[in-house]
Amino acid sequence: MKQIEDRPISVIDHFDRFTIVFDISISIIGGLIVHQLIPMLKEKFIKAQLWGYDLNKRNSREVKVAESQGVIAAGIFLVLMFIMIAVVFAEHLHPEGVFPNHKFVEYLAALLSICCMVLLGFADDVLDLRWSVKLLLPLFASLPLLLVYFANYHSTTIILPKPVRPYLGQQWNLGILYYVYMSMVAVFCTNAINILAGVNGLEVGQSIVIACSILVFNLIELQGANSEEHLFSLYFMIPFIACTIPVLIRNWCPAEIFVGDTLCYFAGMTFAVVGIIGHFSKTMLLFFIPQIINFLLSVPQLFKFIPCPRHRLPRLDPDVNKLNPSIVEFKKKDLKLLGWLMLRFFSITKFIRYREFTNNDNEIMISTTNFTIINTVLCWCGPLHEETLSRILMLIQIVFGSLLTFFIRYYLVTFFYDS
Amino acid sequence: MKQIEDRPISVIDHFDRFTIVFDISISIIGGLIVHQLIPMLKEKFIKAQLWGYDLNKRNSREVKVAESQGVIAAGIFLVLMFIMIAVVFAEHLHPEGVFPNHKFVEYLAALLSICCMVLLGFADDVLDLRWSVKLLLPLFASLPLLLVYFANYHSTTIILPKPVRPYLGQQWNLGILYYVYMSMVAVFCTNAINILAGVNGLEVGQSIVIACSILVFNLIELQGANSEEHLFSLYFMIPFIACTIPVLIRNWCPAEIFVGDTLCYFAGMTFAVVGIIGHFSKTMLLFFIPQIINFLLSVPQLFKFIPCPRHRLPRLDPDVNKLNPSIVEFKKKDLKLLGWLMLRFFSITKFIRYREFTNNDNEIMISTTNFTIINTVLCWCGPLHEETLSRILMLIQIVFGSLLTFFIRYYLVTFFYDS
């Protein structure tokens, strides 16, 4: 594909530095606006029946907590990005220059995918949509993104790690499979944050940890060969962090507001688009290691190998105001072989804890903690106050999401790839 | 700006014909899906408190009517457009070709603006936002559109009509004012349909009339010099009409559903983007003549020169099941000079009907019909059944919106411009 830009690639110039400073400035203003808007609009949300009870609190049934506050952050984020686009491309706004349409499409496709997911998330909060819709719509929303990828790069070749090269060759052209992979990244990211949820501050906290990790990664890579792509990602991450911090402040334990599916989808799709367009979808997926582990751990219940209750959140012990892992009970004879193997595997690896007992009808019953990382943490650490639990989960995100990724990306990788 | 496309402009080729047929096919499927989804999702909307009473009916307080059903049409429209984008640009998906990014940005910016407005409309339906937000957000949402316009055309020169040329010259370069004008078109279109509303079938009916007029206009112009731009508009109008017809069927009197602000914003922004990108914003505005007249007629009440009640909808006379114009009463001495002049002007031009009377405190009162076209029609035709009123308003839209526009555009214009 022809390069039709009028400045050399991979040089962070004076104008880029200006736009970064500008981005930070308007992001701070945007963050302050979100901070002001949330208390102002809270009543409107409650009036519109967008509220829930905070079940992990002693007086849970007394206070209505406003839901879907993520839509405020997302709305301001979109406005900031519209302004940013105008500024980033203002440089090219002289009639004689050649407008870098190939860059412009990336911003537009990214924002279109994000905006669609915000709409979907908000509709989900209001209408409580079906699972199939949640899986299908990110697929459609990622279509423009894939087209942009094709138009601008259309490279579907992956370089294989050194150990397998003698058998499989130096590189593989995945062709259409690469696009399937990228769609899957979009679907996975949009839903991953939604699955690891249910404790005050968790959804937005993990989103901010991931966003900050991406930011650091972009800053490191900004001096490298693909600085344009990391600059692109940077322009998205700065306002994202600024707009979500006020949400975290009010969503942190004890939560004054809930973030809703809106925030989960908004965050997930934002990460997916910068990963895809920024060309670091593999590193991006590494930032999601805790979410991936949580997903794998959830598989037995999601696919009904083991009975799955409507809610798998921890249970509050009101006497000590601490959370215990939630339990599901079922007859042992209802368990298929595969379910039994999964139960044993996750029990041996200490992700769950189960016990057998005999009920009044003399049937052998199984009582197991639910298959989520949140319950696993409670199995390991014993009953915890909700805020302590959130802190530990944030720590897991930082250690196994961010630090491990940087270790893999900048140290381990040297053994598998040429630098 | 350089033309970087690999086929000549202004020729409708074999591939374009294929995409039109494909567009029609998926639009029919999309329309059928909307038709199926509305009754399926109705209960979900009512459960989410998205419902209202149909005040112009005898048994109005007995039936909950689902609101904001426009979001279903908009959602399916967006999915159809994502598929269309993939197909329209599939032609260019061979690695050796040059991808027409300058065309691609137009589709993406258009969809981004539309998607933003759908989100705003739905948020408005759920949260009941303030007027300032409704005016401000379309402005931001139109930013990418203006950038695209700049990048692809950056012509801000208007050709003046022949009669004024001796005094003002052949053409004027409006410069930045042209962009201000285009933003105003976006703000006007998104809100225009929302203002002329309140009778079963009116919002979606007028949208479909306008969309069909645009469609006919595009088909006429498809053989002309700017066929690419009219093709672009066509690709948007076909799925738009297909997705909104099922909404009209169920919103027509007696309404089974309401369309909500979502549909008004969705329709308005769709028209604005095709008008701007398709380069026919002036013709587009002509299609809105009834809305413009309604807006001008509303000015005295919108800007409080004359008292404005919360609702200006017609009133039902339950005995005969017909609608009467709604009335607002106020003291004559509260009326400022400007308000009095406006009252007299619209009374002489027969848009409103007012009378003076003396109240119990011996003050002179004024009782006037509210300043909307809907009330004007009822002043002219006497009490009407709601369906008859809708039909007359549709007829006004067809005659003064569509037919008059075509008359101006293809006949009158020859006196003012060279062909």
PDB file of C-alpha atoms in Angstrom, chain B residues 90-255:
ATOM      1  CA  ALA B  90     -14.565  -5.572  -1.150  1.00  0.00           C
ATOM      2  CA  GLU B  91     -13.854  -4.584  -4.741  1.00  0.00           C
ATOM      3  CA  HIS B  92     -10.638  -2.964  -3.603  1.00  0.00           C
ATOM      4  CA  LEU B  93      -9.531  -5.813  -1.367  1.00  0.00           C
ATOM      5  CA  HIS B  94      -6.653  -7.099  -3.423  1.00  0.00           C
ATOM      6  CA  PRO B  95      -3.244  -6.397  -1.945  1.00  0.00           C
ATOM      7  CA  GLU B  96      -1.903  -4.762  -5.108  1.00  0.00           C
ATOM      8  CA  GLY B  97      -4.697  -2.235  -5.538  1.00  0.00           C
ATOM      9  CA  VAL B  98      -4.873   1.202  -3.956  1.00  0.00           C
ATOM     10  CA  PHE B  99      -7.534   1.301  -1.314  1.00  0.00           C
ATOM     11  CA  PRO B 100      -9.817   4.339  -1.760  1.00  0.00           C
ATOM     12  CA  ASN B 101      -9.324   5.683   1.768  1.00  0.00           C
ATOM     13  CA  HIS B 102     -10.773   9.055   0.769  1.00  0.00           C
ATOM     14  CA  LYS B 103     -14.097   7.313   0.073  1.00  0.00           C
ATOM     15  CA  PHE B 104     -13.817   5.038   3.076  1.00  0.00           C
ATOM     16  CA  VAL B 105     -13.510   7.976   5.499  1.00  0.00           C
ATOM     17  CA  GLU B 106     -16.819   9.305   4.232  1.00  0.00           C
ATOM     18  CA  TYR B 107     -18.650   6.119   5.180  1.00  0.00           C
ATOM     19  CA  LEU B 108     -16.924   5.879   8.542  1.00  0.00           C
ATOM     20  CA  ALA B 109     -17.460   9.528   9.492  1.00  0.00           C
ATOM     21  CA  ALA B 110     -21.099   9.303   8.414  1.00  0.00           C
ATOM     22  CA  LEU B 111     -21.721   6.173  10.468  1.00  0.00           C
ATOM     23  CA  LEU B 112     -19.837   7.608  13.435  1.00  0.00           C
ATOM     24  CA  SER B 113     -22.033  10.706  13.449  1.00  0.00           C
ATOM     25  CA  ILE B 114     -25.177   8.608  13.096  1.00  0.00           C
ATOM     26  CA  CYS B 115     -24.114   6.151  15.807  1.00  0.00           C
ATOM     27  CA  CYS B 116     -23.359   9.031  18.197  1.00  0.00           C
ATOM     28  CA  MET B 117     -26.783  10.517  17.622  1.00  0.00           C
ATOM     29  CA  VAL B 118     -28.505   7.163  18.159  1.00  0.00           C
ATOM     30  CA  LEU B 119     -26.644   6.909  21.453  1.00  0.00           C
ATOM     31  CA  LEU B 120     -27.669  10.468  22.342  1.00  0.00           C
ATOM     32  CA  GLY B 121     -31.268   9.827  21.349  1.00  0.00           C
ATOM     33  CA  PHE B 122     -31.500   6.653  23.385  1.00  0.00           C
ATOM     34  CA  ALA B 123     -29.850   8.346  26.380  1.00  0.00           C
ATOM     35  CA  ASP B 124     -32.361  11.172  25.971  1.00  0.00           C
ATOM     36  CA  ASP B 125     -35.269   8.731  25.969  1.00  0.00           C
ATOM     37  CA  VAL B 126     -33.981   6.990  29.073  1.00  0.00           C
ATOM     38  CA  LEU B 127     -32.648   9.980  31.022  1.00  0.00           C
ATOM     39  CA  ASP B 128     -34.617  12.932  29.618  1.00  0.00           C
ATOM     40  CA  LEU B 129     -31.647  15.204  28.904  1.00  0.00           C
ATOM     41  CA  ARG B 130     -31.530  18.977  28.802  1.00  0.00           C
ATOM     42  CA  TRP B 131     -32.018  21.094  25.687  1.00  0.00           C
ATOM     43  CA  SER B 132     -28.455  22.396  25.756  1.00  0.00           C
ATOM     44  CA  VAL B 133     -27.121  18.838  25.422  1.00  0.00           C
ATOM     45  CA  LYS B 134     -29.384  18.174  22.468  1.00  0.00           C
ATOM     46  CA  LEU B 135     -28.031  21.228  20.672  1.00  0.00           C
ATOM     47  CA  LEU B 136     -24.388  20.802  21.665  1.00  0.00           C
ATOM     48  CA  LEU B 137     -23.799  17.105  21.007  1.00  0.00           C
ATOM     49  CA  PRO B 138     -24.771  17.105  17.309  1.00  0.00           C
ATOM     50  CA  LEU B 139     -22.193  19.854  16.959  1.00  0.00           C
ATOM     51  CA  PHE B 140     -19.425  17.600  18.283  1.00  0.00           C
ATOM     52  CA  ALA B 141     -20.740  14.609  16.385  1.00  0.00           C
ATOM     53  CA  SER B 142     -20.507  16.555  13.137  1.00  0.00           C
ATOM     54  CA  LEU B 143     -16.808  17.412  13.653  1.00  0.00           C
ATOM     55  CA  PRO B 144     -15.436  14.278  11.919  1.00  0.00           C
ATOM     56  CA  LEU B 145     -17.857  14.948   9.081  1.00  0.00           C
ATOM     57  CA  LEU B 146     -16.523  18.470   8.588  1.00  0.00           C
ATOM     58  CA  LEU B 147     -12.959  17.173   8.616  1.00  0.00           C
ATOM     59  CA  VAL B 148     -13.849  14.658   5.948  1.00  0.00           C
ATOM     60  CA  TYR B 149     -15.492  17.401   3.937  1.00  0.00           C
ATOM     61  CA  PHE B 150     -12.382  19.494   4.263  1.00  0.00           C
ATOM     62  CA  ALA B 151     -10.057  16.640   3.355  1.00  0.00           C
ATOM     63  CA  ASN B 152     -12.018  15.535   0.310  1.00  0.00           C
ATOM     64  CA  TYR B 153     -13.408  18.782  -1.103  1.00  0.00           C
ATOM     65  CA  HIS B 154     -12.359  21.805   0.926  1.00  0.00           C
ATOM     66  CA  SER B 155     -14.381  23.936  -1.435  1.00  0.00           C
ATOM     67  CA  THR B 156     -16.244  26.585   0.498  1.00  0.00           C
ATOM     68  CA  THR B 157     -17.283  28.647  -2.502  1.00  0.00           C
ATOM     69  CA  ILE B 158     -20.951  29.120  -3.291  1.00  0.00           C
ATOM     70  CA  ILE B 159     -22.183  30.199  -6.683  1.00  0.00           C
ATOM     71  CA  LEU B 160     -24.550  33.152  -6.419  1.00  0.00           C
ATOM     72  CA  PRO B 161     -27.883  33.249  -8.261  1.00  0.00           C
ATOM     73  CA  LYS B 162     -27.969  35.232 -11.506  1.00  0.00           C
ATOM     74  CA  PRO B 163     -30.129  38.179 -10.320  1.00  0.00           C
ATOM     75  CA  VAL B 164     -27.646  39.250  -7.622  1.00  0.00           C
ATOM     76  CA  ARG B 165     -24.464  38.704  -9.632  1.00  0.00           C
ATOM     77  CA  PRO B 166     -24.222  42.286 -10.975  1.00  0.00           C
ATOM     78  CA  TYR B 167     -24.024  43.504  -7.380  1.00  0.00           C
ATOM     79  CA  LEU B 168     -22.273  40.721  -5.465  1.00  0.00           C
ATOM     80  CA  GLY B 169     -20.228  38.914  -8.084  1.00  0.00           C
ATOM     81  CA  GLN B 170     -20.340  35.448  -9.577  1.00  0.00           C
ATOM     82  CA  GLN B 171     -19.370  33.506  -6.469  1.00  0.00           C
ATOM     83  CA  TRP B 172     -18.546  33.901  -2.835  1.00  0.00           C
ATOM     84  CA  ASN B 173     -15.943  32.050  -0.804  1.00  0.00           C
ATOM     85  CA  LEU B 174     -17.588  31.587   2.566  1.00  0.00           C
ATOM     86  CA  GLY B 175     -14.449  30.065   4.135  1.00  0.00           C
ATOM     87  CA  ILE B 176     -14.943  29.051   7.745  1.00  0.00           C
ATOM     88  CA  LEU B 177     -18.565  30.212   7.546  1.00  0.00           C
ATOM     89  CA  TYR B 178     -19.296  27.299   5.253  1.00  0.00           C
ATOM     90  CA  TYR B 179     -18.243  24.899   8.012  1.00  0.00           C
ATOM     91  CA  VAL B 180     -20.378  26.776  10.498  1.00  0.00           C
ATOM     92  CA  TYR B 181     -23.248  26.401   8.024  1.00  0.00           C
ATOM     93  CA  MET B 182     -22.675  22.641   7.766  1.00  0.00           C
ATOM     94  CA  SER B 183     -22.617  22.244  11.566  1.00  0.00           C
ATOM     95  CA  MET B 184     -25.877  24.149  11.683  1.00  0.00           C
ATOM     96  CA  VAL B 185     -27.351  21.781   9.089  1.00  0.00           C
ATOM     97  CA  ALA B 186     -26.389  18.867  11.365  1.00  0.00           C
ATOM     98  CA  VAL B 187     -27.894  20.512  14.458  1.00  0.00           C
ATOM     99  CA  PHE B 188     -31.018  21.575  12.568  1.00  0.00           C
ATOM    100  CA  CYS B 189     -31.690  18.187  10.947  1.00  0.00           C
ATOM    101  CA  THR B 190     -31.213  16.239  14.186  1.00  0.00           C
ATOM    102  CA  ASN B 191     -33.735  18.412  15.992  1.00  0.00           C
ATOM    103  CA  ALA B 192     -36.168  19.320  13.204  1.00  0.00           C
ATOM    104  CA  ILE B 193     -38.055  16.032  13.176  1.00  0.00           C
ATOM    105  CA  ASN B 194     -38.243  16.044  16.957  1.00  0.00           C
ATOM    106  CA  ILE B 195     -40.069  19.385  16.960  1.00  0.00           C
ATOM    107  CA  LEU B 196     -42.763  18.414  14.451  1.00  0.00           C
ATOM    108  CA  ALA B 197     -43.995  15.461  16.494  1.00  0.00           C
ATOM    109  CA  GLY B 198     -46.697  14.203  18.791  1.00  0.00           C
ATOM    110  CA  VAL B 199     -49.258  12.568  16.513  1.00  0.00           C
ATOM    111  CA  ASN B 200     -49.196   8.831  15.805  1.00  0.00           C
ATOM    112  CA  GLY B 201     -46.990   8.039  12.826  1.00  0.00           C
ATOM    113  CA  LEU B 202     -45.865  11.621  12.271  1.00  0.00           C
ATOM    114  CA  GLU B 203     -42.146  11.424  13.172  1.00  0.00           C
ATOM    115  CA  VAL B 204     -41.414   8.219  11.314  1.00  0.00           C
ATOM    116  CA  GLY B 205     -43.858   9.061   8.501  1.00  0.00           C
ATOM    117  CA  GLN B 206     -42.190  12.358   7.660  1.00  0.00           C
ATOM    118  CA  SER B 207     -38.768  10.658   7.917  1.00  0.00           C
ATOM    119  CA  ILE B 208     -39.795   8.071   5.361  1.00  0.00           C
ATOM    120  CA  VAL B 209     -41.249  10.743   3.028  1.00  0.00           C
ATOM    121  CA  ILE B 210     -37.969  12.694   3.226  1.00  0.00           C
ATOM    122  CA  ALA B 211     -35.893   9.520   2.769  1.00  0.00           C
ATOM    123  CA  CYS B 212     -37.924   8.504  -0.297  1.00  0.00           C
ATOM    124  CA  SER B 213     -37.530  12.010  -1.727  1.00  0.00           C
ATOM    125  CA  ILE B 214     -33.762  11.793  -1.260  1.00  0.00           C
ATOM    126  CA  LEU B 215     -33.830   8.361  -2.868  1.00  0.00           C
ATOM    127  CA  VAL B 216     -35.659   9.678  -5.935  1.00  0.00           C
ATOM    128  CA  PHE B 217     -33.320  12.666  -6.109  1.00  0.00           C
ATOM    129  CA  ASN B 218     -30.291  10.354  -5.931  1.00  0.00           C
ATOM    130  CA  LEU B 219     -31.675   8.123  -8.660  1.00  0.00           C
ATOM    131  CA  ILE B 220     -32.237  11.136 -10.937  1.00  0.00           C
ATOM    132  CA  GLU B 221     -28.743  12.487 -10.265  1.00  0.00           C
ATOM    133  CA  LEU B 222     -27.070   9.091 -10.558  1.00  0.00           C
ATOM    134  CA  GLN B 223     -26.517   9.662 -14.254  1.00  0.00           C
ATOM    135  CA  GLY B 224     -25.003  13.085 -13.656  1.00  0.00           C
ATOM    136  CA  ALA B 225     -21.556  14.379 -12.866  1.00  0.00           C
ATOM    137  CA  ASN B 226     -21.533  13.526  -9.155  1.00  0.00           C
ATOM    138  CA  SER B 227     -22.769   9.964  -9.353  1.00  0.00           C
ATOM    139  CA  GLU B 228     -20.335   8.762  -6.648  1.00  0.00           C
ATOM    140  CA  GLU B 229     -21.853  11.074  -4.087  1.00  0.00           C
ATOM    141  CA  HIS B 230     -25.392  10.101  -4.938  1.00  0.00           C
ATOM    142  CA  LEU B 231     -24.447   6.445  -4.852  1.00  0.00           C
ATOM    143  CA  PHE B 232     -23.127   7.050  -1.347  1.00  0.00           C
ATOM    144  CA  SER B 233     -26.440   8.589  -0.326  1.00  0.00           C
ATOM    145  CA  LEU B 234     -28.355   5.751  -1.970  1.00  0.00           C
ATOM    146  CA  TYR B 235     -26.465   3.150   0.066  1.00  0.00           C
ATOM    147  CA  PHE B 236     -27.672   4.879   3.236  1.00  0.00           C
ATOM    148  CA  MET B 237     -31.245   5.594   2.169  1.00  0.00           C
ATOM    149  CA  ILE B 238     -32.203   2.079   1.053  1.00  0.00           C
ATOM    150  CA  PRO B 239     -31.543   0.392   4.445  1.00  0.00           C
ATOM    151  CA  PHE B 240     -32.922   3.454   6.236  1.00  0.00           C
ATOM    152  CA  ILE B 241     -36.266   3.164   4.477  1.00  0.00           C
ATOM    153  CA  ALA B 242     -36.338  -0.612   4.912  1.00  0.00           C
ATOM    154  CA  CYS B 243     -35.659  -0.387   8.661  1.00  0.00           C
ATOM    155  CA  THR B 244     -38.148   2.394   9.355  1.00  0.00           C
ATOM    156  CA  ILE B 245     -41.157   1.072   7.398  1.00  0.00           C
ATOM    157  CA  PRO B 246     -41.837  -1.655  10.014  1.00  0.00           C
ATOM    158  CA  VAL B 247     -41.675   1.079  12.664  1.00  0.00           C
ATOM    159  CA  LEU B 248     -44.221   3.166  10.732  1.00  0.00           C
ATOM    160  CA  ILE B 249     -46.566   0.186  10.402  1.00  0.00           C
ATOM    161  CA  ARG B 250     -46.721  -0.241  14.174  1.00  0.00           C
ATOM    162  CA  ASN B 251     -46.556   3.477  14.992  1.00  0.00           C
ATOM    163  CA  TRP B 252     -49.380   4.420  12.614  1.00  0.00           C
ATOM    164  CA  CYS B 253     -52.676   5.339  14.247  1.00  0.00           C
ATOM    165  CA  PRO B 254     -53.707   3.640  16.547  1.00  0.00           C
ATOM    166  CA  ALA B 255     -50.087   3.358  17.685  1.00  0.00           C
TER     167      ALA B 255
END
